[in-house]
Each structure stands twice: as C-alpha cells, then as structure tokens.
mmCIF file of C-alpha atoms in Angstrom:
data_model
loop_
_atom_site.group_PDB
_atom_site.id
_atom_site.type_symbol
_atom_site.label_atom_id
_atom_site.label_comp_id
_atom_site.label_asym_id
_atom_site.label_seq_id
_atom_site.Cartn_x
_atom_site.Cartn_y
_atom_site.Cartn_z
ATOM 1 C CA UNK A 29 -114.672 -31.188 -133.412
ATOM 2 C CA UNK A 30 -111.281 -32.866 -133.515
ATOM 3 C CA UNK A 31 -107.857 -32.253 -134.960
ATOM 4 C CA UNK A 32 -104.993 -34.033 -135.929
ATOM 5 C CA UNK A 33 -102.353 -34.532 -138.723
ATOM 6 C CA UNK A 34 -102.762 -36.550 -141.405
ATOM 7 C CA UNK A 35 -102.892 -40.772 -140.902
ATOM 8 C CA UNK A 36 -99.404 -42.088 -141.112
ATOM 9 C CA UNK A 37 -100.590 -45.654 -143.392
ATOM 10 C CA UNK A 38 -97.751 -45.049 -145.844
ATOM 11 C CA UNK A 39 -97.986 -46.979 -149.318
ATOM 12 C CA UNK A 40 -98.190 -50.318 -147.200
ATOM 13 C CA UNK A 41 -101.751 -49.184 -146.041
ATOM 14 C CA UNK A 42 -100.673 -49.815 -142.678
ATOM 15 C CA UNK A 43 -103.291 -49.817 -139.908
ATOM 16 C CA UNK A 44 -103.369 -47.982 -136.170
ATOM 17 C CA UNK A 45 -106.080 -50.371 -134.115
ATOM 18 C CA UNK A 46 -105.389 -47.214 -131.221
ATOM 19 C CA UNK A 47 -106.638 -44.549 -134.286
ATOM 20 C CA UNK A 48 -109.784 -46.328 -135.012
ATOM 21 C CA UNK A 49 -110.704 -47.402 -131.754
ATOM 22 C CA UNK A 50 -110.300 -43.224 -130.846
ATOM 23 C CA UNK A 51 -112.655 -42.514 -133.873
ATOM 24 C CA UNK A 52 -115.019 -45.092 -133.186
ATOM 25 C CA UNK A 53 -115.747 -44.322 -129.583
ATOM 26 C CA UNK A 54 -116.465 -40.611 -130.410
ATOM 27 C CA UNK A 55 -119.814 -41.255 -132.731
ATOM 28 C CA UNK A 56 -122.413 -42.712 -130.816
ATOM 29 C CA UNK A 57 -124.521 -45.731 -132.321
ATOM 30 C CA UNK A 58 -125.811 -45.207 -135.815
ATOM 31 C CA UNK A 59 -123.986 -41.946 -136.103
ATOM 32 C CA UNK A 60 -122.110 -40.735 -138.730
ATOM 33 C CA UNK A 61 -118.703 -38.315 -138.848
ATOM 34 C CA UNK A 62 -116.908 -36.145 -141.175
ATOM 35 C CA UNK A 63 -112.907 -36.537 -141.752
ATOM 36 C CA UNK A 64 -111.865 -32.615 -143.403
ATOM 37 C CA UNK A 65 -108.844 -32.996 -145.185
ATOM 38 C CA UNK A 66 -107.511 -30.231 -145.951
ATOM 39 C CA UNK A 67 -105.408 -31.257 -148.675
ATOM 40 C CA UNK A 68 -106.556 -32.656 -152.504
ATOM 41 C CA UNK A 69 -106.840 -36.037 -152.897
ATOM 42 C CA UNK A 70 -104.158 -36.078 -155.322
ATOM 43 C CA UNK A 71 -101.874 -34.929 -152.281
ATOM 44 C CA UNK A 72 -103.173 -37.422 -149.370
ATOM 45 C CA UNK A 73 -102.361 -40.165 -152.594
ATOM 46 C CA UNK A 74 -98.844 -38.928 -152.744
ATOM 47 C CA UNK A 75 -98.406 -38.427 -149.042
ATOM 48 C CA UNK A 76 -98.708 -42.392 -148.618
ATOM 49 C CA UNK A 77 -95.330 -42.885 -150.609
ATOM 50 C CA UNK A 78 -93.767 -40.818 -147.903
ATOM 51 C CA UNK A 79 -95.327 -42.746 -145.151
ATOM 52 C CA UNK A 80 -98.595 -40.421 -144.969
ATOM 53 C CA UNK A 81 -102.180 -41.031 -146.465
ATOM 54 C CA UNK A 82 -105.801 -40.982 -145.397
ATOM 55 C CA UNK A 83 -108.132 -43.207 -143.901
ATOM 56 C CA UNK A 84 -109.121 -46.091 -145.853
ATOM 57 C CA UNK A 85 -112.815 -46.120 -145.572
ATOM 58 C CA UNK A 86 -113.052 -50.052 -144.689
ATOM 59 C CA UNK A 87 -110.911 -48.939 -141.145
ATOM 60 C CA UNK A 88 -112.913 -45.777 -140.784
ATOM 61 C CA UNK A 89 -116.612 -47.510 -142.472
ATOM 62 C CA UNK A 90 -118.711 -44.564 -140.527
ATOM 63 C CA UNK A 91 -116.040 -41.849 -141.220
ATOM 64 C CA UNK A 92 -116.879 -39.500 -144.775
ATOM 65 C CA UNK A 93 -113.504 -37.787 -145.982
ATOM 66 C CA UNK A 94 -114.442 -34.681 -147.823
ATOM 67 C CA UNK A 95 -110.943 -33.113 -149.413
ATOM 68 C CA UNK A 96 -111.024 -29.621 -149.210
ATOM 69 C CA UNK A 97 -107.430 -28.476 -150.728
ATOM 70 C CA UNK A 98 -106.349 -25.283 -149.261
ATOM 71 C CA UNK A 99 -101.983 -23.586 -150.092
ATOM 72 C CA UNK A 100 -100.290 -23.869 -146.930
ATOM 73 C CA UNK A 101 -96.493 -22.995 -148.085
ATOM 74 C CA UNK A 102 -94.737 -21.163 -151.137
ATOM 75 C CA UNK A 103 -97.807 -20.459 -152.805
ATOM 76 C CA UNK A 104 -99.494 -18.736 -150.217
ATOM 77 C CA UNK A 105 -96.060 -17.183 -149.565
ATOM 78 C CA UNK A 106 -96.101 -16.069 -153.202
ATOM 79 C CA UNK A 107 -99.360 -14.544 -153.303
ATOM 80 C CA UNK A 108 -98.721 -12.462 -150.216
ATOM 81 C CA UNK A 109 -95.337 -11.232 -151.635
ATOM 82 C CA UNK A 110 -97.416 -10.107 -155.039
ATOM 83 C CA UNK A 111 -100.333 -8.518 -153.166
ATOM 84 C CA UNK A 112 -97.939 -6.908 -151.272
ATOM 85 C CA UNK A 113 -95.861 -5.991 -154.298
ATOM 86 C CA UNK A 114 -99.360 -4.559 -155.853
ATOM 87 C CA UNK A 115 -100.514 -2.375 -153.256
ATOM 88 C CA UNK A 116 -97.424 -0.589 -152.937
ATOM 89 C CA UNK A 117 -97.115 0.353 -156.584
ATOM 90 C CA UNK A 118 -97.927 3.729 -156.716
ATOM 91 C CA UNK A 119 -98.058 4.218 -160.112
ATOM 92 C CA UNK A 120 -99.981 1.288 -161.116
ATOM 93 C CA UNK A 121 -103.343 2.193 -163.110
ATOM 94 C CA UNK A 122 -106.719 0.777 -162.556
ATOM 95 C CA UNK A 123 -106.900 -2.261 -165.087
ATOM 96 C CA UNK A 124 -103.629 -3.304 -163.651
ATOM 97 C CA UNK A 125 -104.185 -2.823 -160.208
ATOM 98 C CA UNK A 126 -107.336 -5.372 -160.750
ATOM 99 C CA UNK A 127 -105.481 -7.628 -162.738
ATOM 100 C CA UNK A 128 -102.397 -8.069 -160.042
ATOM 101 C CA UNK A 129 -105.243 -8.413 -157.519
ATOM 102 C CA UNK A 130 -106.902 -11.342 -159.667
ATOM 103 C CA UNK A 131 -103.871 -12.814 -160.215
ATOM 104 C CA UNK A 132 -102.003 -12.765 -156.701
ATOM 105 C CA UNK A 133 -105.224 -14.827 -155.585
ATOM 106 C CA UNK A 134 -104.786 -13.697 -152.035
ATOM 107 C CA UNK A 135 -108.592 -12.773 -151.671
ATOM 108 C CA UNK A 136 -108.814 -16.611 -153.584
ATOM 109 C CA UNK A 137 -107.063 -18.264 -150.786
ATOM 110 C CA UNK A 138 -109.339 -16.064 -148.552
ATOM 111 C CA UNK A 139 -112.360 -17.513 -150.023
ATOM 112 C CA UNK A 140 -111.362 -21.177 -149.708
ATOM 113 C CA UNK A 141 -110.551 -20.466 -146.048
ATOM 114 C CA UNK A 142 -113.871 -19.684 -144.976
ATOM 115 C CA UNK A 143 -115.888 -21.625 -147.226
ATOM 116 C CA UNK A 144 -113.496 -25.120 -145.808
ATOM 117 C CA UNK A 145 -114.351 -23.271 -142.188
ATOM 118 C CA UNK A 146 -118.332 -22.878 -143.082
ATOM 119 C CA UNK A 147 -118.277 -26.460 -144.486
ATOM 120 C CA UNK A 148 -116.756 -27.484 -140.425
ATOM 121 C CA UNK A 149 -119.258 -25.655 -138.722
ATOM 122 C CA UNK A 150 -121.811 -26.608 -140.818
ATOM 123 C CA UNK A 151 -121.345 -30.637 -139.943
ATOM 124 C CA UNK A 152 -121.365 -29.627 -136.632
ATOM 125 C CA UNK A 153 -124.515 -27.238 -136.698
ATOM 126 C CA UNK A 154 -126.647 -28.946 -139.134
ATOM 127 C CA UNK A 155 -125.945 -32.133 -139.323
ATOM 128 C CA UNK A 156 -124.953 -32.431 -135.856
ATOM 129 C CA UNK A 157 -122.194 -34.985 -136.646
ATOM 130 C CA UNK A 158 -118.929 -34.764 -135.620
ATOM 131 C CA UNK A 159 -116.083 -33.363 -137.367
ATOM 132 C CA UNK A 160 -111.989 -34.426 -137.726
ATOM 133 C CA UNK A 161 -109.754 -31.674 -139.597
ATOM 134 C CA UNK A 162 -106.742 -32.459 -140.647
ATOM 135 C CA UNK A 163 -103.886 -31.760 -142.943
ATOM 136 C CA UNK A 164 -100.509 -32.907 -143.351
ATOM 137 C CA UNK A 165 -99.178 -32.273 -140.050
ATOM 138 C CA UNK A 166 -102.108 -30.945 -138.485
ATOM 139 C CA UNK A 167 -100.464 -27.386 -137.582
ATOM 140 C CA UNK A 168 -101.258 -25.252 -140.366
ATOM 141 C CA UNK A 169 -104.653 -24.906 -142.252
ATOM 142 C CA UNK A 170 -105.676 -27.805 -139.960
ATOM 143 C CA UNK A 171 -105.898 -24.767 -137.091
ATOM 144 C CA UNK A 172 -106.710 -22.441 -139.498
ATOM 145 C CA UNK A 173 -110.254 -24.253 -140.189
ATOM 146 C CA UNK A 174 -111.015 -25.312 -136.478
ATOM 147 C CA UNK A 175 -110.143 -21.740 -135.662
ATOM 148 C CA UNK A 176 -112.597 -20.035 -137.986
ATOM 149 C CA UNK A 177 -115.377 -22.504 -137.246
ATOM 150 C CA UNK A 178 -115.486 -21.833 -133.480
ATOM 151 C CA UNK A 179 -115.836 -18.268 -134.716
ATOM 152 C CA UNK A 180 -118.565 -19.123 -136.819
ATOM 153 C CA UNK A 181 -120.465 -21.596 -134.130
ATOM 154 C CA UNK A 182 -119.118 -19.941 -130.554
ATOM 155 C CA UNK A 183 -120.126 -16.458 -129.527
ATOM 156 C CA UNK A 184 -118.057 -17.026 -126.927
ATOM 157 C CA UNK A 185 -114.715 -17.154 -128.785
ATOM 158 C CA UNK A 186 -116.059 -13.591 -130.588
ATOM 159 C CA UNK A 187 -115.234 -11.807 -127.342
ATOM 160 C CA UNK A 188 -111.839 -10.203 -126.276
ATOM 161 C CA UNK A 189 -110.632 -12.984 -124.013
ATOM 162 C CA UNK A 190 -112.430 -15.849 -125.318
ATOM 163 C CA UNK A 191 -110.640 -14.701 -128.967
ATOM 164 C CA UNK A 192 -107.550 -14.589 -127.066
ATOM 165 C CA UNK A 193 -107.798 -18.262 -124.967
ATOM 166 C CA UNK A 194 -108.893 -19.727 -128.678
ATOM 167 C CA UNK A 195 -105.655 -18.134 -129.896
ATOM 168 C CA UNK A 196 -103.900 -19.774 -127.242
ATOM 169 C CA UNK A 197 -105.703 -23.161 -127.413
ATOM 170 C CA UNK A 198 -105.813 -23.175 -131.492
ATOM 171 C CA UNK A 199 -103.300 -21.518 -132.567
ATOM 172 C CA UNK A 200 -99.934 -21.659 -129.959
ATOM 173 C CA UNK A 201 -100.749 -25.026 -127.768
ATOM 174 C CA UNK A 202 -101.614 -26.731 -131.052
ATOM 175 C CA UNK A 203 -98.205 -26.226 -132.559
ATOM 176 C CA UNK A 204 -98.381 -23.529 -135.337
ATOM 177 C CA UNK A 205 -94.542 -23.001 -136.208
ATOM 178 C CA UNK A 206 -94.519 -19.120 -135.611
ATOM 179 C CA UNK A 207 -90.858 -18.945 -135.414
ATOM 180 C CA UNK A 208 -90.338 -20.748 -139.066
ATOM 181 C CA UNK A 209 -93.892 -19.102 -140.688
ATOM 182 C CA UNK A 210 -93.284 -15.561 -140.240
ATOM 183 C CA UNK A 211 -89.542 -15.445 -140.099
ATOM 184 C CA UNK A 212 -89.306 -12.601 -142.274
ATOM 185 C CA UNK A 213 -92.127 -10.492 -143.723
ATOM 186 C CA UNK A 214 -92.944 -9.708 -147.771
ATOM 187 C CA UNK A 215 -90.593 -7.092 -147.845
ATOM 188 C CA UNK A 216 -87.270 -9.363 -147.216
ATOM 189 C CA UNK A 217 -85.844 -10.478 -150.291
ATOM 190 C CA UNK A 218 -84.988 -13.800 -148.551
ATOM 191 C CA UNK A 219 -87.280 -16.541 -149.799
ATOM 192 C CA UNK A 220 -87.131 -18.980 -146.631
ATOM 193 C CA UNK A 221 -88.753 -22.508 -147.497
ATOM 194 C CA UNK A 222 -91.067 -22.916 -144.879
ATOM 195 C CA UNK A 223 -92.657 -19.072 -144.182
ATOM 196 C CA UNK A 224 -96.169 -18.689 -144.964
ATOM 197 C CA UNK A 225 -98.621 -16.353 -144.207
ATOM 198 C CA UNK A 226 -101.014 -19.155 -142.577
ATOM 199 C CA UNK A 227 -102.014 -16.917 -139.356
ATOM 200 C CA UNK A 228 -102.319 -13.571 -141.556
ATOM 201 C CA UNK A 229 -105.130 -15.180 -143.549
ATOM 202 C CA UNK A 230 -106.507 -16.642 -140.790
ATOM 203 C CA UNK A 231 -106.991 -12.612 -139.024
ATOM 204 C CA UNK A 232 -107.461 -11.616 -142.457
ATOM 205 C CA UNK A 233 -110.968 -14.163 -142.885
ATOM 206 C CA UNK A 234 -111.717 -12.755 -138.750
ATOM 207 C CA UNK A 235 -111.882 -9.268 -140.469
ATOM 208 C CA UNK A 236 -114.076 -10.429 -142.879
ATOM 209 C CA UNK A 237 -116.424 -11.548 -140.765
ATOM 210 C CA UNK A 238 -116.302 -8.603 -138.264
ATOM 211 C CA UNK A 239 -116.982 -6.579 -141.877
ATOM 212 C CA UNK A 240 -120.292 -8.983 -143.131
ATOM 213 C CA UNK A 241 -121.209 -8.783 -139.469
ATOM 214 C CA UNK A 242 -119.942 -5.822 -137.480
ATOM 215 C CA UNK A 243 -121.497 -6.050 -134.147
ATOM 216 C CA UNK A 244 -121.363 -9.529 -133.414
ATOM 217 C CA UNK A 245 -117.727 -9.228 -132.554
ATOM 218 C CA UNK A 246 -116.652 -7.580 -129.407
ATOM 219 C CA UNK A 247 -113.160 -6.843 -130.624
ATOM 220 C CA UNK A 248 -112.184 -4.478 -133.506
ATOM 221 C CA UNK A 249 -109.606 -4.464 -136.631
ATOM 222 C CA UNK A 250 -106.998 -2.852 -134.472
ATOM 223 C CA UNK A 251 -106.550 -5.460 -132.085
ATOM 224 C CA UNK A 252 -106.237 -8.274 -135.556
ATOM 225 C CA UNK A 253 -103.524 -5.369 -136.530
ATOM 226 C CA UNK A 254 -101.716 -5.692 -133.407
ATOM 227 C CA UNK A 255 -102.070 -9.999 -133.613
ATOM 228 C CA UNK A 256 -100.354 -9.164 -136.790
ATOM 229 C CA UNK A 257 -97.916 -7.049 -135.658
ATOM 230 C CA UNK A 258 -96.643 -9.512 -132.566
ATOM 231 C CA UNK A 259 -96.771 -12.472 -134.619
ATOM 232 C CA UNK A 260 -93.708 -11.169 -136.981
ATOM 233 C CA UNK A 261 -91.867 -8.899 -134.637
ATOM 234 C CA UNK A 262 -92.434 -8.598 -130.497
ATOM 235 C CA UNK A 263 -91.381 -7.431 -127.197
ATOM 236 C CA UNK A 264 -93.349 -10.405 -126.001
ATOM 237 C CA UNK A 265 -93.096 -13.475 -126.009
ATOM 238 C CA UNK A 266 -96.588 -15.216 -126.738
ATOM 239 C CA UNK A 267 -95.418 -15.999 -130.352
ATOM 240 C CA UNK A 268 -92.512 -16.821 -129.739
ATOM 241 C CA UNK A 269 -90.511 -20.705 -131.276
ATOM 242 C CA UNK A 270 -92.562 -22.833 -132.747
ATOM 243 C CA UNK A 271 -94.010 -24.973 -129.980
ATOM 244 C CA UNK A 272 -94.691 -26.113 -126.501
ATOM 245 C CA UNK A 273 -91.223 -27.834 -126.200
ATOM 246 C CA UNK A 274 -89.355 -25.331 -127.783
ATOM 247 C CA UNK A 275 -90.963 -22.932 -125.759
ATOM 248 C CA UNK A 276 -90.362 -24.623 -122.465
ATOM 249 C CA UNK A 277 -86.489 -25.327 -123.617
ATOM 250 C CA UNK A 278 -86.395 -21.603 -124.348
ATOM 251 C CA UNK A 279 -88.530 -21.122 -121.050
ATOM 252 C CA UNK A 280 -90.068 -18.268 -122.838
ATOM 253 C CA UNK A 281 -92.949 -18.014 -120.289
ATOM 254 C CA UNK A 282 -90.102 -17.293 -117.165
ATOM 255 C CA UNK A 283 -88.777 -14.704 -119.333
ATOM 256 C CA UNK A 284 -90.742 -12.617 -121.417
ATOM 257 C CA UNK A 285 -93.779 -11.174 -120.615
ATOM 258 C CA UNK A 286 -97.190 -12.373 -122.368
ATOM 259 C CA UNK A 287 -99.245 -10.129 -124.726
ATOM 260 C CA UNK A 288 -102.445 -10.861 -123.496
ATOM 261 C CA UNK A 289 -101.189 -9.221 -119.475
ATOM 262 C CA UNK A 290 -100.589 -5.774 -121.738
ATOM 263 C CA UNK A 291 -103.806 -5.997 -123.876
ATOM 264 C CA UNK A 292 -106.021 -6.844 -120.676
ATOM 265 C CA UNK A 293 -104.896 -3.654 -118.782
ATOM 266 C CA UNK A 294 -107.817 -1.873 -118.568
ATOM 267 C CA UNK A 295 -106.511 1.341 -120.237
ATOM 268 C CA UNK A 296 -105.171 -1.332 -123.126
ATOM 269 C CA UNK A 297 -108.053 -3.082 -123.279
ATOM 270 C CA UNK A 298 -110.320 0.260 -124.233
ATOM 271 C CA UNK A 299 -108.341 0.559 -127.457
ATOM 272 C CA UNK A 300 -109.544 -3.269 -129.268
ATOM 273 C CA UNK A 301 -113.094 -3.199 -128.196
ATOM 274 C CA UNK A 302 -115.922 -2.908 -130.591
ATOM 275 C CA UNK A 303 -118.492 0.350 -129.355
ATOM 276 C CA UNK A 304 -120.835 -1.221 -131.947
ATOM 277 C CA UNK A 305 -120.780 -4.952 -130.395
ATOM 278 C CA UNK A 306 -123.968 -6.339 -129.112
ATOM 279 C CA UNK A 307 -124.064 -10.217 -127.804
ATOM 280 C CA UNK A 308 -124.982 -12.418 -130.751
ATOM 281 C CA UNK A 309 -125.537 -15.811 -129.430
ATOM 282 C CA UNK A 310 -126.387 -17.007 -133.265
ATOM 283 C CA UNK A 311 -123.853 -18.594 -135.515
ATOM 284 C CA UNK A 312 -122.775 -16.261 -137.481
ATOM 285 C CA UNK A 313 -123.177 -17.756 -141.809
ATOM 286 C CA UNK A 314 -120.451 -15.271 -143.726
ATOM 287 C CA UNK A 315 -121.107 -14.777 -147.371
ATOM 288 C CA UNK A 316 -118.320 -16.442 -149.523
ATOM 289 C CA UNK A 317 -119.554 -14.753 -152.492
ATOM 290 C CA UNK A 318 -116.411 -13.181 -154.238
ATOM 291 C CA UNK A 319 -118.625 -9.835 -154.123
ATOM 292 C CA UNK A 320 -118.500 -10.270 -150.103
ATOM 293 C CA UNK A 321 -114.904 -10.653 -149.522
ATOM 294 C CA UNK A 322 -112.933 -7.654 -150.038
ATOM 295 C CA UNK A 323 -109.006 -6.682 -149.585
ATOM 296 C CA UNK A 324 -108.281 -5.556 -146.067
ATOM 297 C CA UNK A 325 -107.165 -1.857 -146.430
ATOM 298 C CA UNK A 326 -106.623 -1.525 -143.121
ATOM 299 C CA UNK A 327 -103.510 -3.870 -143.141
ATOM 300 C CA UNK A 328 -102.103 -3.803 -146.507
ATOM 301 C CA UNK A 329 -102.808 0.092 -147.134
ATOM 302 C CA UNK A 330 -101.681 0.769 -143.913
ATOM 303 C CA UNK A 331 -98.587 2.349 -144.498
ATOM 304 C CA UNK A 332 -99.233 4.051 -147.523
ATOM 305 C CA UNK A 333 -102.828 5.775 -147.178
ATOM 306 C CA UNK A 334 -103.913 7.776 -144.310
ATOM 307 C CA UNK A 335 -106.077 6.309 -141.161
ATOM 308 C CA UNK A 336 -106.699 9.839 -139.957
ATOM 309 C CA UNK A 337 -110.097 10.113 -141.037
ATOM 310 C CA UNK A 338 -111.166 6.198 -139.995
ATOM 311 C CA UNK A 339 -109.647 7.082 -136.692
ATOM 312 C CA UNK A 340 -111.916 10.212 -136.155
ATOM 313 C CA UNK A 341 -114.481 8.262 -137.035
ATOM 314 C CA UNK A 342 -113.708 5.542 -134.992
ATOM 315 C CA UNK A 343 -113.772 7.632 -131.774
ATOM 316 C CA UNK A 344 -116.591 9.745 -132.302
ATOM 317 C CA UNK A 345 -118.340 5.908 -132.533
ATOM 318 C CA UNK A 346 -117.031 5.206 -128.954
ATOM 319 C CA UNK A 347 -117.495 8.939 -127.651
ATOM 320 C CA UNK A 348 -121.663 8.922 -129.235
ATOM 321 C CA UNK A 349 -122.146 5.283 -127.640
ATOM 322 C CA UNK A 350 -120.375 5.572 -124.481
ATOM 323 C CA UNK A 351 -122.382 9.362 -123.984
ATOM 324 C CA UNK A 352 -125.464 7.039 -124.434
#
C-alpha cells in the first residue's frame, strides 16, 4: 500500500516520466493496481485547473482509479459542530434528537470512512493487488484510509505500541496538520478555515471496530479518549505543529516530552489495555451497515452523562480476568 497526494498534471495534462516509472516498477508482470482517490471525480476534474488532477489512464494503462469522495474540511467541521450542538441539548425530545443526528451526518461521514478503508484492505487481501491512496494533498483522508486499513489487515497495529508506532508512521511523519486541524474545538465560536475533525473520525471508526469486535483489540476506548484529548490540548508534545519541519524548527522533540514515554509506564500502561483482548491474527471485516455503526457515547456524552457505572464495570472486567 502506497500514499501520496494527488498528481500535479494541471489542465495541460502534463506528464512526470519519475511518477510512472515509481508506479510501474511496484506491480510485477501482468499485475494489476488500484489508484484510491479519495476525492469525486468531479473534484480531481477541477483540481487540474489549479495545477492538480489524476492519472490519465494511457500514463498509468495498469493503474484502476476508483473515486471514493470522502469531506475533509468545513463540512466535516460543520457536522461535528451540529452533533456536538445536539448532544448537549438537554431539552431536546426524541424525534428531534434523531432528526439532528440524521442530519449532522457525522455517523454518515463515519460510514464512508470505513467502507473507503474496507474497499483498501480489500485490494490488498483479496485481490492481492496493490493499492495507491490519495487525496488532494495526501495528508488528510489520504492517512485516514491507509490508517484504518492496516487496522483492518495488521493485528499487529491492533496492539498498544504497534497502534501507537502506526500513529506515528501514519498519522505525524506523514504530515497531518495537527496544529491547523484541531486549533480550536466545537465549542469555540471561531470558525477557522482549515480545522477539521479528520483524526477524531479516524479514533471515532477505531471505536467502532473495537465495538463490532471487542477482543481483537488490545487497547480500550479510554486510551482513543486520551488520543483525543492530546490531539486538541497537551502537556506533550507528540501533536504538536503540523509537520516534520515545523517540528524540527520548533525542535519540539528537545523540548517537550512525548506521550507515548507517559502511556508506556507500566502503571500508565494498565489503564488503556483491553482485559477482554485475545490475539486475533485474522483481518478483522467491520459491518458498514448503518444498523452497525453507532454514536460514540463515550466521547460526545462524556461530559454530560455519568461513566460511574461503565467504570465499575470496567474494573470488575480487569479484577474477574486478572483473578483468573
């Protein structure tokens, strides 16, 4: 699997021998790959007049580009504002608490991020072809598919520290603007042009599948609660700026301290595992049904219903399986 922003052949169809020489020495003879784009077609078209596009198929002849449009900026940013909104209307009644639901289309957006994901892994798996993702710069739902497909395909990335090197690797190597995405949070009346809630729906579709399949991940919600937590506000400084450059400007890494030292302590570390978890070495298939993905109470309730009894629950889990 390979990433990358989107082809820069601008309305001039411009070519890059370099690009196609790259893709053509990845697929061995006769084989055949996929090019994910995560945008619609009607998008890549427009890109080109701003010096963007796709692959034209007679450069990339044993290359199929499947569009697979998925929000990335104020529309995802809008939905998250009215869920929020929604779930902290106390005096909302039941029709229009599932109306505002429908129609913030945050458990849509959901949807369309693991189905895009399953459609990844599923090249890879089934077809055993290889598999390009890309976007329009290749930083946002670019990482958010190759993220949830290694999920899917790797047991490896569903434990504690290979969740945390994929992280790492996917998510803050690759470029994801944290500083600019989550600038603020739903509750600031400041509506900055570029934050969007691209890594919250990426933990979000993780909880999903650590609720369709609850032992095959080693980590639980409160760990994707604390990834949430860091990622808008932190004493550390793994999320910090916006990239490897800025970071190494900043030299964030001489002087902060990284996330990932506190959660590995082993008295930390206790806290995020799973008691349940048992190694799956299968891929794990999540159900995009809309009856199979449901709102994550856990974050957006959070501060206005009660964990106490979850909690309880929670550790007499870990008490009953560690006793056995």
């Amino acid at each position: 699997m390979l990433r990358s922003s989107q082809p820069l052949t601008g309305p001039n169809r411009k070519r890059c021998r370099e690009d196609e020489l790259l893709l053509g020495t990845v697929l061995d003879e006769g084989e055949r790959g996929f090019i994910i784009d995560t945008r619609s077609a009607q998008a890549a078209k427009q890109a080109r007049m701003t010096g963007g596009g796709t692959e034209p198929k007679s450069s990339y002849p044993h290359w199929r580009r499947l569009h697979r449009p998925l929000e990335r900026g104020r529309p995802l940013q809008e939905s998250f504002i009215k869920l929020v909104e929604a779930c902290n209307d106390s005096s909302i009644t039941m029709d229009r608490w599932l109306s505002r639901l429908e129609s913030c289309r945050w458990l849509s957006h959901v949807k369309g991020a693991l189905s895009t994901a399953c459609l990844a892994a599923q090249c890879l798996d089934r077809e055993e072809a290889s598999v390009l993702v890309h976007g329009a710069e290749g930083t946002d739902t670019t990482l958010l598919v190759t993220a949830l497909a290694q999920v899917i395909l790797d047991p490896s990335c569903r434990t504690l520290v290979g969740f945390q090197g994929l992280l790492e690797r996917e998510w803050i190597e690759a470029g994801h603007p944290f500083h600019v995405r989550c600038a603020r949070s739903a509750y600031s009346h400041a509506r900055l042009k570029q934050e969007a809630p691209l890594f919250l729906l990426f933990l979000d579709c993780v909880w999903q599948l650590s609720r369709q399949f609850p032992f095959s991940l080693e980590f639980g919600e409160r760990l994707l609660l604390i990834l949430f937590d860091n990622a808008y506000a932190s004493a550390y400084g793994t999320f910090l700026c916006s990239n490897e450059k800025e970071r190494c400007l900043c030299k964030v890494k001489e002087s902060t301290h990284s996330l990932w030292g506190w959660l590995n302590q082993p008295e930390e570390k206790q806290k995020y595992l799973n008691p349940l978890y048992s190694h799956n070495a299968l891929v794990i298939w999540p159900s995009v049904e809309p009856q199979s993905i449901q709102l994550w109470h856990g974050l957006f309730f959070r501060w206005i219903r009660s964990s106490q009894y979850l909690d309880e629950a929670w550790a007499e889990i870990q008490r009953l399986v560690g006793g056995s």
